[in-house]
Short mmCIF file of C-alpha atoms and ligand atoms in Angstrom, two decimals:
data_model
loop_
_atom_site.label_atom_id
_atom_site.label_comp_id
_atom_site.label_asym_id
_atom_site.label_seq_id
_atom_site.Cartn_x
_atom_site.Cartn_y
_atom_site.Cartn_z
CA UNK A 1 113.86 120.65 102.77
CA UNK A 2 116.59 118.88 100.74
CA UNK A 3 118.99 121.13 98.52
CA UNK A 4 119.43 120.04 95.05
CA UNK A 5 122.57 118.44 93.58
CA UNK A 6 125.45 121.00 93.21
CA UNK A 7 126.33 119.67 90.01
CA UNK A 8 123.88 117.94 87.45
CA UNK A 9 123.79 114.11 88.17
CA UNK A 10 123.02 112.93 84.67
CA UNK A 11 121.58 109.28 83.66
CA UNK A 12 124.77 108.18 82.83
CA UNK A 13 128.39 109.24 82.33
CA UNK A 14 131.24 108.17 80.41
CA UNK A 15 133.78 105.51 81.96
CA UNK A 16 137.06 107.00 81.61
CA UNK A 17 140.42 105.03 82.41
CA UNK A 18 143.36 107.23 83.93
CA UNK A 19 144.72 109.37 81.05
CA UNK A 20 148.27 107.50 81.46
CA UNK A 21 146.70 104.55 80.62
CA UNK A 22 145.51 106.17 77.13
CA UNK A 23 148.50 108.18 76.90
CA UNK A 24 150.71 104.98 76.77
CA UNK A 25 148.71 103.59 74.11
CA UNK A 26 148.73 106.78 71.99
CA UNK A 27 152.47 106.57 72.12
CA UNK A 28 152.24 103.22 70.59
CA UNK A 29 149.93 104.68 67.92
CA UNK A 30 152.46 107.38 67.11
CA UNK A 31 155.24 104.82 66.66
CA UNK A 32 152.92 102.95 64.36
CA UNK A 33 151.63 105.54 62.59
CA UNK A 34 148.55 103.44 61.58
CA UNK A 35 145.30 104.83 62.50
CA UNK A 36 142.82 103.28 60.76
CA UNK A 37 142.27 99.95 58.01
CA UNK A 38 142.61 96.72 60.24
CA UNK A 39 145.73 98.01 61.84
CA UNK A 40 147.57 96.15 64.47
CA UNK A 41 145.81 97.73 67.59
CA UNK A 42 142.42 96.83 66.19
CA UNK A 43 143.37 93.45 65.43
CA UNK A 44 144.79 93.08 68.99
CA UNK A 45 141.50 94.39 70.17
CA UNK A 46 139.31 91.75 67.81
CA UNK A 47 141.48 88.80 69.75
CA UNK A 48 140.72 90.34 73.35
CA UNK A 49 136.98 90.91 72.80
CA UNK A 50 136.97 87.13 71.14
CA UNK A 51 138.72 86.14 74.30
CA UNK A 52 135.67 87.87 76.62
CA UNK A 53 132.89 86.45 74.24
CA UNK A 54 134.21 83.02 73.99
CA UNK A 55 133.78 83.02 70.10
CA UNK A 56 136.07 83.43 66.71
CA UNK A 57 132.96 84.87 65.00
CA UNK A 58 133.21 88.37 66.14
CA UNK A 59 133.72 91.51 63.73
CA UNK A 60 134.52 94.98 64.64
CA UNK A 61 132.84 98.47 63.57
CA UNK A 62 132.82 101.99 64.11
CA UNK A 63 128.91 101.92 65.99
CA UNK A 64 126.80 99.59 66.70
CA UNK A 65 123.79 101.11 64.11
CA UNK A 66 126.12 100.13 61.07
CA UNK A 67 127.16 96.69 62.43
CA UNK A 68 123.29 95.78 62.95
CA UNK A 69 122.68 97.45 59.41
CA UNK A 70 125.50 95.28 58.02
CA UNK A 71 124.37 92.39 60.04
CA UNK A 72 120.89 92.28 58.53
CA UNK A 73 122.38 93.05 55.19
CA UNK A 74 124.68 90.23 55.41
CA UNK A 75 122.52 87.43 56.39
CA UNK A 76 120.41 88.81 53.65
CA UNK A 77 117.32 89.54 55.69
CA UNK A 78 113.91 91.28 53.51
CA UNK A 79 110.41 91.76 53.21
CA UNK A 80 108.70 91.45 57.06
CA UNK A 81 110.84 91.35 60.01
CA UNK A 82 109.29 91.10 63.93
CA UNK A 83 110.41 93.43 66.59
CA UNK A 84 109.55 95.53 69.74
CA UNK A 85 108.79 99.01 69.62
CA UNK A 86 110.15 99.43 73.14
CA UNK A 87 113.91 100.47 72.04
CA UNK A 88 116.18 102.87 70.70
CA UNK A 89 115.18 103.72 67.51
CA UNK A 90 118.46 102.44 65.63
CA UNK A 91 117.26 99.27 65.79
CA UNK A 92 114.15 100.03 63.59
CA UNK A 93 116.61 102.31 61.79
CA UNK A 94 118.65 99.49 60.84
CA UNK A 95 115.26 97.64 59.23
CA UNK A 96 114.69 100.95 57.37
CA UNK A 97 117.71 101.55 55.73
CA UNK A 98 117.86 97.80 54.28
CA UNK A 99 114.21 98.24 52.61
CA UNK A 100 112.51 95.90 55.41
CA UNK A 101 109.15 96.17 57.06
CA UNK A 102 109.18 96.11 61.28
CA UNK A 103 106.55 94.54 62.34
CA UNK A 104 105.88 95.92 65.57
CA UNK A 105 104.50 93.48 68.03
CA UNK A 106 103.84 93.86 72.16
CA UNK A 107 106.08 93.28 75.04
CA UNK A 108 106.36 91.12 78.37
CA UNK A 109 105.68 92.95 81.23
CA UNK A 110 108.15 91.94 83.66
CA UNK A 111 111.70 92.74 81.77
CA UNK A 112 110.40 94.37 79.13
CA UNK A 113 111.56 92.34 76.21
CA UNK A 114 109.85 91.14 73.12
CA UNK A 115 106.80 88.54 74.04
CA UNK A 116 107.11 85.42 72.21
CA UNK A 117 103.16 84.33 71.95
CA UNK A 118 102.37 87.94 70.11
CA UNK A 119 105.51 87.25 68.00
CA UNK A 120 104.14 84.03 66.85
CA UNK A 121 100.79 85.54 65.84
CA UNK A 122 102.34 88.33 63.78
CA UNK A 123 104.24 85.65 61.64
CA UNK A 124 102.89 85.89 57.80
CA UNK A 125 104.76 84.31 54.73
CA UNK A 126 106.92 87.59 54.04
CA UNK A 127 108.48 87.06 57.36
CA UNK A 128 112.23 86.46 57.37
CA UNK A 129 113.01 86.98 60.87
CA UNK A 130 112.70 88.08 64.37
CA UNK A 131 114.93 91.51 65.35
CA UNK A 132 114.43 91.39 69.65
CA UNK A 133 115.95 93.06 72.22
CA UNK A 134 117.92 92.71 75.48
CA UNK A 135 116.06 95.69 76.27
CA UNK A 136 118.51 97.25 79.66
CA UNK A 137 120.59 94.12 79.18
CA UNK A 138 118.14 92.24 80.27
CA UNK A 139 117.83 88.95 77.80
CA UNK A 140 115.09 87.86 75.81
CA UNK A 141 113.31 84.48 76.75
CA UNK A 142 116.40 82.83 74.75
CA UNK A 143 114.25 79.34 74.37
CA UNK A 144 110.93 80.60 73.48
CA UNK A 145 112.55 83.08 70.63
CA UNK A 146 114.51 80.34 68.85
CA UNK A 147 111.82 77.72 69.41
CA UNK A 148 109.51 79.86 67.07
CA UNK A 149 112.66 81.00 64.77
CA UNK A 150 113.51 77.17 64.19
CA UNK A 151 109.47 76.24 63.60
CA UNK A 152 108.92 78.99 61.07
CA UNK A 153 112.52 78.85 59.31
CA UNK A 154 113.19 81.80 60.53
CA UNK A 155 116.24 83.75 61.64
CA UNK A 156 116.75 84.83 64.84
CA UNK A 157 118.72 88.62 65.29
CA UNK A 158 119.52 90.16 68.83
CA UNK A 159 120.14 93.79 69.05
CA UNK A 160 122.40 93.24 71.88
CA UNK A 161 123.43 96.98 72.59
CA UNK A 162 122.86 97.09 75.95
CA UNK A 163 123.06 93.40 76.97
CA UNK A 164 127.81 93.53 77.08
CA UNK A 165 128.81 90.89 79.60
CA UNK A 166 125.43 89.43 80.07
CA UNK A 167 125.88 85.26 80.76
CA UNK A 168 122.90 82.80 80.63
CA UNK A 169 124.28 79.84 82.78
CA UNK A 170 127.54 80.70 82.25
CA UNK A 171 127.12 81.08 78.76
CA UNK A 172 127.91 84.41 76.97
CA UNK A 173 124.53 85.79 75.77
CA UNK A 174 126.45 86.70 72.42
CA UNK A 175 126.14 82.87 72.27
CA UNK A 176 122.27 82.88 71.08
CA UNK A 177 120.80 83.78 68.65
CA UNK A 178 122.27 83.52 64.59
CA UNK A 179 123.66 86.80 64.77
CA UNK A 180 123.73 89.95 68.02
CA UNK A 181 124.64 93.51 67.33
CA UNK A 182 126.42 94.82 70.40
CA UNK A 183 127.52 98.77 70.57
CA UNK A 184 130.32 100.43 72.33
CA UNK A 185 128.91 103.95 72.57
CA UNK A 186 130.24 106.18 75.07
CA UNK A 187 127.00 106.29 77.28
CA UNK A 188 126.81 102.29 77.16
CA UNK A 189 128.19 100.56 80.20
CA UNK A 190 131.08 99.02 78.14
CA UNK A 191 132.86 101.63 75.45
CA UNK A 192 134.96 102.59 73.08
CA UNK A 193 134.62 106.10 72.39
CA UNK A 194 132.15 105.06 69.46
CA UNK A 195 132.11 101.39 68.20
CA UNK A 196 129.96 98.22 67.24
CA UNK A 197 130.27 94.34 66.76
CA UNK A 198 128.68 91.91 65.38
CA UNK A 199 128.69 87.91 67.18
CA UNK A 200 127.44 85.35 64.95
CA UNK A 201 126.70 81.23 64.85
CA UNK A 202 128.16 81.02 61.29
CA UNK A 203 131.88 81.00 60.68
CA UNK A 204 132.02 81.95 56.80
CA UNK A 205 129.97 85.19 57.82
CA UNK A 206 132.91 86.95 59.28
CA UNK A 207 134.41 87.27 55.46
CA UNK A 208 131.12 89.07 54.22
CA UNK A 209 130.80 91.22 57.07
CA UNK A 210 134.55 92.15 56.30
CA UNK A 211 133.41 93.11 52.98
CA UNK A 212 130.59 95.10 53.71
CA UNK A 213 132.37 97.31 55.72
CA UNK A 214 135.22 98.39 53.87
CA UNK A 215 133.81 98.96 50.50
CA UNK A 216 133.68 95.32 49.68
CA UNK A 217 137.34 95.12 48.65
CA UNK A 218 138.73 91.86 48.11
CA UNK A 219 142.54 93.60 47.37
CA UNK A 220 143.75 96.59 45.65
CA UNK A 221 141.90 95.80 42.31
CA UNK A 222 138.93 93.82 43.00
CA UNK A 223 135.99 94.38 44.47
CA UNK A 224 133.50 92.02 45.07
CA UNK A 225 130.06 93.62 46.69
CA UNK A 226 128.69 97.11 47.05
CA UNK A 227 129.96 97.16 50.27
CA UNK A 228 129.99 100.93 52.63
CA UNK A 229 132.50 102.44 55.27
CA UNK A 230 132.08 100.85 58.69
CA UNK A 231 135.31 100.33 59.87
CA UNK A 232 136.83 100.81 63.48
CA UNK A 233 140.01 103.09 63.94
CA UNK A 234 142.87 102.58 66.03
CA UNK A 235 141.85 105.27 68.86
CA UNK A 236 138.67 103.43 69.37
CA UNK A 237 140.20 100.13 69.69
CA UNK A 238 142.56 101.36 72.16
CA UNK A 239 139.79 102.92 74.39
CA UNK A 240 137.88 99.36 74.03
CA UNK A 241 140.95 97.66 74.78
CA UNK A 242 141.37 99.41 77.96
CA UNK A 243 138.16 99.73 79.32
CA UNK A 244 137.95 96.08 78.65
CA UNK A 245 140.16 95.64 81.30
CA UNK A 246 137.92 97.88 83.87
CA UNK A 247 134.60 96.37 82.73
CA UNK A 248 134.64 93.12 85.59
CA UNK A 249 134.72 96.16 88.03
CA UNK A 250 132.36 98.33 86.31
CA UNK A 251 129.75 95.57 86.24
CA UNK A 252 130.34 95.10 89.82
CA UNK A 253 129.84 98.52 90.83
CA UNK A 254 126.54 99.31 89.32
CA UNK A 255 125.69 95.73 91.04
CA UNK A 256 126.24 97.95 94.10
CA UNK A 257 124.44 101.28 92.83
CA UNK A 258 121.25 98.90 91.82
CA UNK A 259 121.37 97.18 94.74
CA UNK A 260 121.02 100.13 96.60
CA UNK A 261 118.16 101.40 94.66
CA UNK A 262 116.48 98.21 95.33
CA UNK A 263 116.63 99.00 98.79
CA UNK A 264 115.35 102.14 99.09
CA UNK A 265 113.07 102.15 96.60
CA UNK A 266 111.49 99.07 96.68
CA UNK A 267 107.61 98.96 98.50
CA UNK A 268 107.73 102.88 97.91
CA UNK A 269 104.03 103.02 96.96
CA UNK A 270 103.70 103.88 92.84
CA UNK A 271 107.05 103.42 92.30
CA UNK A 272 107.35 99.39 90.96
CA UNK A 273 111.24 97.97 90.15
CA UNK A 274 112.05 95.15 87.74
CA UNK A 275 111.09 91.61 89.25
CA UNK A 276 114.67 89.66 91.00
CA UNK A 277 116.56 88.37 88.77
CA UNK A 278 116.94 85.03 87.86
CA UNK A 279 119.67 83.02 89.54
CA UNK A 280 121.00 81.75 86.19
CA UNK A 281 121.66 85.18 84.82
CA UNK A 282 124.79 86.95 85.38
CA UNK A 283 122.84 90.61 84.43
CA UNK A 284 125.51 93.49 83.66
CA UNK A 285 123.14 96.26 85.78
CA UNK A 286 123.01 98.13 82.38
CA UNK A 287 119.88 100.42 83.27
CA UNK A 288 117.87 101.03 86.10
CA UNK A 289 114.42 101.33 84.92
CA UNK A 290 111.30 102.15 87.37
CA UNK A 291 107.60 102.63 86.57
CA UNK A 292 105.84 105.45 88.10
CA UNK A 293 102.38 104.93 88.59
CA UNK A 294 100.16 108.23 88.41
CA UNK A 295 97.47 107.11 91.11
CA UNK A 296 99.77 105.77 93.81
CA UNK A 297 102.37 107.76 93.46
CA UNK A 298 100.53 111.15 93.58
CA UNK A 299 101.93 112.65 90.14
CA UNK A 300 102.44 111.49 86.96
CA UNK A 301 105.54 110.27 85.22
CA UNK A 302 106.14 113.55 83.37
CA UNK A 303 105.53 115.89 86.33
CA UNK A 304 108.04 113.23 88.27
CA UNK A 305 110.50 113.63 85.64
CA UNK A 306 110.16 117.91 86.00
CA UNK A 307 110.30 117.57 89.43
CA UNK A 308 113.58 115.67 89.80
CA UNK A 309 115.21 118.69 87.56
CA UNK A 310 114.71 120.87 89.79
CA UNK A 311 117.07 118.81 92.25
CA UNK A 312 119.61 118.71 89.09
CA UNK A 313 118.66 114.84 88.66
CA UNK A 314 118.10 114.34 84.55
CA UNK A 315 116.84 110.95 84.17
CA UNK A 316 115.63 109.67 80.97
CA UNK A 317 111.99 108.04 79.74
CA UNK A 318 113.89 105.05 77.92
CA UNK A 319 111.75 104.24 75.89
CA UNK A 320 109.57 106.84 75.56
CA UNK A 321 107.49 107.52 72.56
CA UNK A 322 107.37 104.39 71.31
CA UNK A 323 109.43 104.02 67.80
CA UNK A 324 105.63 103.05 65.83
CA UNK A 325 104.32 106.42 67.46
CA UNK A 326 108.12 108.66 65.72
CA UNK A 327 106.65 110.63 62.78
CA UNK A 328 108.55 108.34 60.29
CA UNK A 329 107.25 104.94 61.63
CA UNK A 330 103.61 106.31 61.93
CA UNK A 331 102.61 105.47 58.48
CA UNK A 332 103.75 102.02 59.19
CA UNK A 333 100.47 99.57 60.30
CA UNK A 334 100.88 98.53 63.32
CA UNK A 335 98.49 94.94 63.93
CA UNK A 336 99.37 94.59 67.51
CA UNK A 337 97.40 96.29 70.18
CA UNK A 338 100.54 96.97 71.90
CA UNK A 339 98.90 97.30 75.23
CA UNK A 340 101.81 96.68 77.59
CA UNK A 341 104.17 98.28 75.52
CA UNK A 342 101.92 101.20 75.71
CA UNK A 343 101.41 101.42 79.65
CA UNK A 344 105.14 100.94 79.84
CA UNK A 345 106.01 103.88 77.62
CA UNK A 346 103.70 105.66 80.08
CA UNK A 347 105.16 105.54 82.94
CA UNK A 348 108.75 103.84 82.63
CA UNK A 349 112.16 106.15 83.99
CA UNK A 350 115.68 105.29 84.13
CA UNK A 351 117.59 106.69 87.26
CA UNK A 352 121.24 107.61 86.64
CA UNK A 353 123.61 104.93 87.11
CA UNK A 354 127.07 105.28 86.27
CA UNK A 355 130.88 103.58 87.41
CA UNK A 356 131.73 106.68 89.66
CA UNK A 357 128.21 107.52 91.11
CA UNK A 358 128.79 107.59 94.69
CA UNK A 359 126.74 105.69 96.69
CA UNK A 360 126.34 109.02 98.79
CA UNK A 361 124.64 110.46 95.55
CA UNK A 362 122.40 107.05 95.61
CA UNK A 363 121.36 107.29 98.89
CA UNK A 364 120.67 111.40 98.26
CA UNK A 365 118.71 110.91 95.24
CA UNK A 366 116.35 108.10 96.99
CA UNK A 367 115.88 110.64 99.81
CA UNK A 368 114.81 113.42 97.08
CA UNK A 369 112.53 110.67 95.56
CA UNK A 370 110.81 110.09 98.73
CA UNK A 371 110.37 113.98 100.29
CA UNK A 372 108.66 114.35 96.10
CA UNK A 373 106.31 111.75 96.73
CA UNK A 374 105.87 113.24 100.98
CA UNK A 375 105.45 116.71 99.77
CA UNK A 376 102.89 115.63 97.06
CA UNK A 377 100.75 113.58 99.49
CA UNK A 378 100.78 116.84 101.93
CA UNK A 379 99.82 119.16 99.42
CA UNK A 380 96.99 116.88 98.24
CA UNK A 381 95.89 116.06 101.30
CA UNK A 382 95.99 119.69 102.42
CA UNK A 383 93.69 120.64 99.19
CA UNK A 384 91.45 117.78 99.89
CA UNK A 385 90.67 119.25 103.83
C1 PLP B 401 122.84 102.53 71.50
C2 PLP B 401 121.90 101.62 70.81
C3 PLP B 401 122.01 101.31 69.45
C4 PLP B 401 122.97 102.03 68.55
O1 PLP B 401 124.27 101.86 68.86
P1 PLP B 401 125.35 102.97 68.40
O2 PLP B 401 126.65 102.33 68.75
O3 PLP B 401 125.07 104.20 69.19
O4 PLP B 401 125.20 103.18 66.94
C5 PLP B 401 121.15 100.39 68.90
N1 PLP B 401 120.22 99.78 69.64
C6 PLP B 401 120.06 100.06 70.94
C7 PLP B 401 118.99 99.33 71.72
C8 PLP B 401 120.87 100.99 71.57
O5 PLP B 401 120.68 101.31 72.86
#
């Protein structure tokens, strides 16, 4: 017998910095008494975050959904565009709401990102551009993508949500690519309360994107495109700013909460974990995806999933339905087979990972994982005698 958790263990949890450390910054806000427009703790923010990416061509917004909306808006992105539909659905979303077609094509089964031969195939002449992405922070195959994007003309758009503080060789992953979408939602590793940016290759983007998310004001009198509201406040740039200061350390302690999965979990019969990764990347340990599989495991996915709820663990089935099987997307052809995107959807779970999840809590939730799978095999091999 192992009790269940006390308290819930969730799949993830907010970072929060020591209330003094907001309350000194509030105090600040109060003196300025500027909350919101491109005021001076924002702009302080935009040079830190600059700083962290190693690039000028950053811009700021209140979630990452409107930056990517903006972002395909602004590089002026129509008709056909190639993605996965292994993701949150905001990134189709973002497709939607500018009047584009996804084109939903399979994944690689290793890391789960978009796989470059199928994207190749699904090219047609309405295609403007390839939407992939660093599905649990993991990146895309970086060479592969723009290989294909530079044949075809095409351009190349990462929805970088979950990929914050992910380096390729040293080189910030916000790097590749012509333009990544990254958000600072609360239940990302990296926050600020709410909030988005765009990174981009082209300097004289940063003035449209400026535009399109403040109305498209020039000044007081003019304005010079249609643009909408997307603007980040003053509270959210002072949460960014400070967790920015805490993320080095957050990084490295879900390096210690994976690692410690890895070791428990890994050779556990039906349960498979991500390959290693890759000495070249520096991975941020943004998810911790497993697959469950029904016949070596003993029980399916879904019954796993139940099962762990009753010992007041709620993981997640990121990403589970896939976004071509929503209700909305289902009219939408899909020419793909999909097949691996399909198993995956089947059987994938993310196990809570979080800054302050004691490795106590890692340890106990292993040990519940492994008396499910004992008490299965029992009662199965019980039935079968
Ligand atoms: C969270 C997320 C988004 C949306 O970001 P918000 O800041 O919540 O608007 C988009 N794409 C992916 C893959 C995400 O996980």
């Amino acid at each position: 017998m192992i009790e269940p958790f006390e308290k819930p263990i969730y799949v993830t949890k907010p970072f929060l910095p020591k209330l003094e450390e907001f309350c000194a910054g509030l105090e600040e806000i109060w003196e300025n008494q500027w909350l919101t427009n491109n005021g001076p703790i924002v702009k302080r923010f935009s040079q830190e975050i600059s700083n962290y990416f190693e690039t000028e061509n950053v811009c700021l917004f209140t979630n990452g959904t409107l930056a990517l909306q903006i972002g395909l808006q602004g590089m002026g992105i129509a008709g056909e565009v190639i993605t996965t539909p292994f993701t949150f659905v905001a990134t189709t979303h973002a497709l939607f709401w500018n009047k584009i077609r996804p084109v939903f094509v399979d994944i690689e089964p290793d890391y789960y990102t978009l796989d470059p031969e199928k994207v190749e195939a699904a090219i047609t002449p309405w295609t403007t551009a390839i939407l992939a992405v660093h599905v649990f922070g993991h990146p895309c195959q970086l060479e592969a993508l723009a290989d294909i994007a530079n044949r075809h003309n095409l351009k190349l758009i990462y929805d970088a949500a979950h990929a914050f503080g992910v380096r390729v060789n040293g080189e910030s992953i916000s790097h590749f690519g012509d333009l990544s979408m990254f958000s600072f939602h609360a239940t990302k590793l990296y926050h600020s309360i709410e909030g988005g940016m765009l990174t981009f290759q082209e300097p004289s983007m940063k003035k449209i994107f400026n535009y399109l998310k403040n109305f498209g004001f020039e000044n007081e009198i003019e304005v010079v495109m249609p643009g909408t509201n997307a603007k980040m406040n003053e509270m959210q740039a002072l949460m960014g700013s400070i967790v920015l200061k805490h993320v080095d350390n957050i990084i490295d302690r879900r390096r210690l909460i994976t690692e410690t999965y890895f070791e428990r979990l890994d050779g556990l019969a039906g349960i498979r974990l991500r390959p290693a990764f890759a000495k070249e990347l520096n991975y941020n340990f943004a998810y911790m995806p497993i697959e469950i599989d029904e016949n070596e495991f003993g029980m399916s996915r879904d019954h796993f999933y139940d099962e762990l709820k009753k010992y007041n663990i709620f993981s997640r089935r990121y990403f589970y339905p896939l976004i071509c099987d929503y209700a909305c997307y289902k009219k939408n052809t899909v020419g793909d087979p999909l097949k691996v995107a399909k198993r995956v959807a089947e059987k994938i779970l993310t196990l809570p990972i979080y800054y302050d999840l004691d490795l106590e809590d890692v340890y106990k939730i292993c040990d519940i994982i492994e008396y499910i799978k004992q008490r299965r095999y029992k009662k199965k091999t019980f039935a079968a005698a």
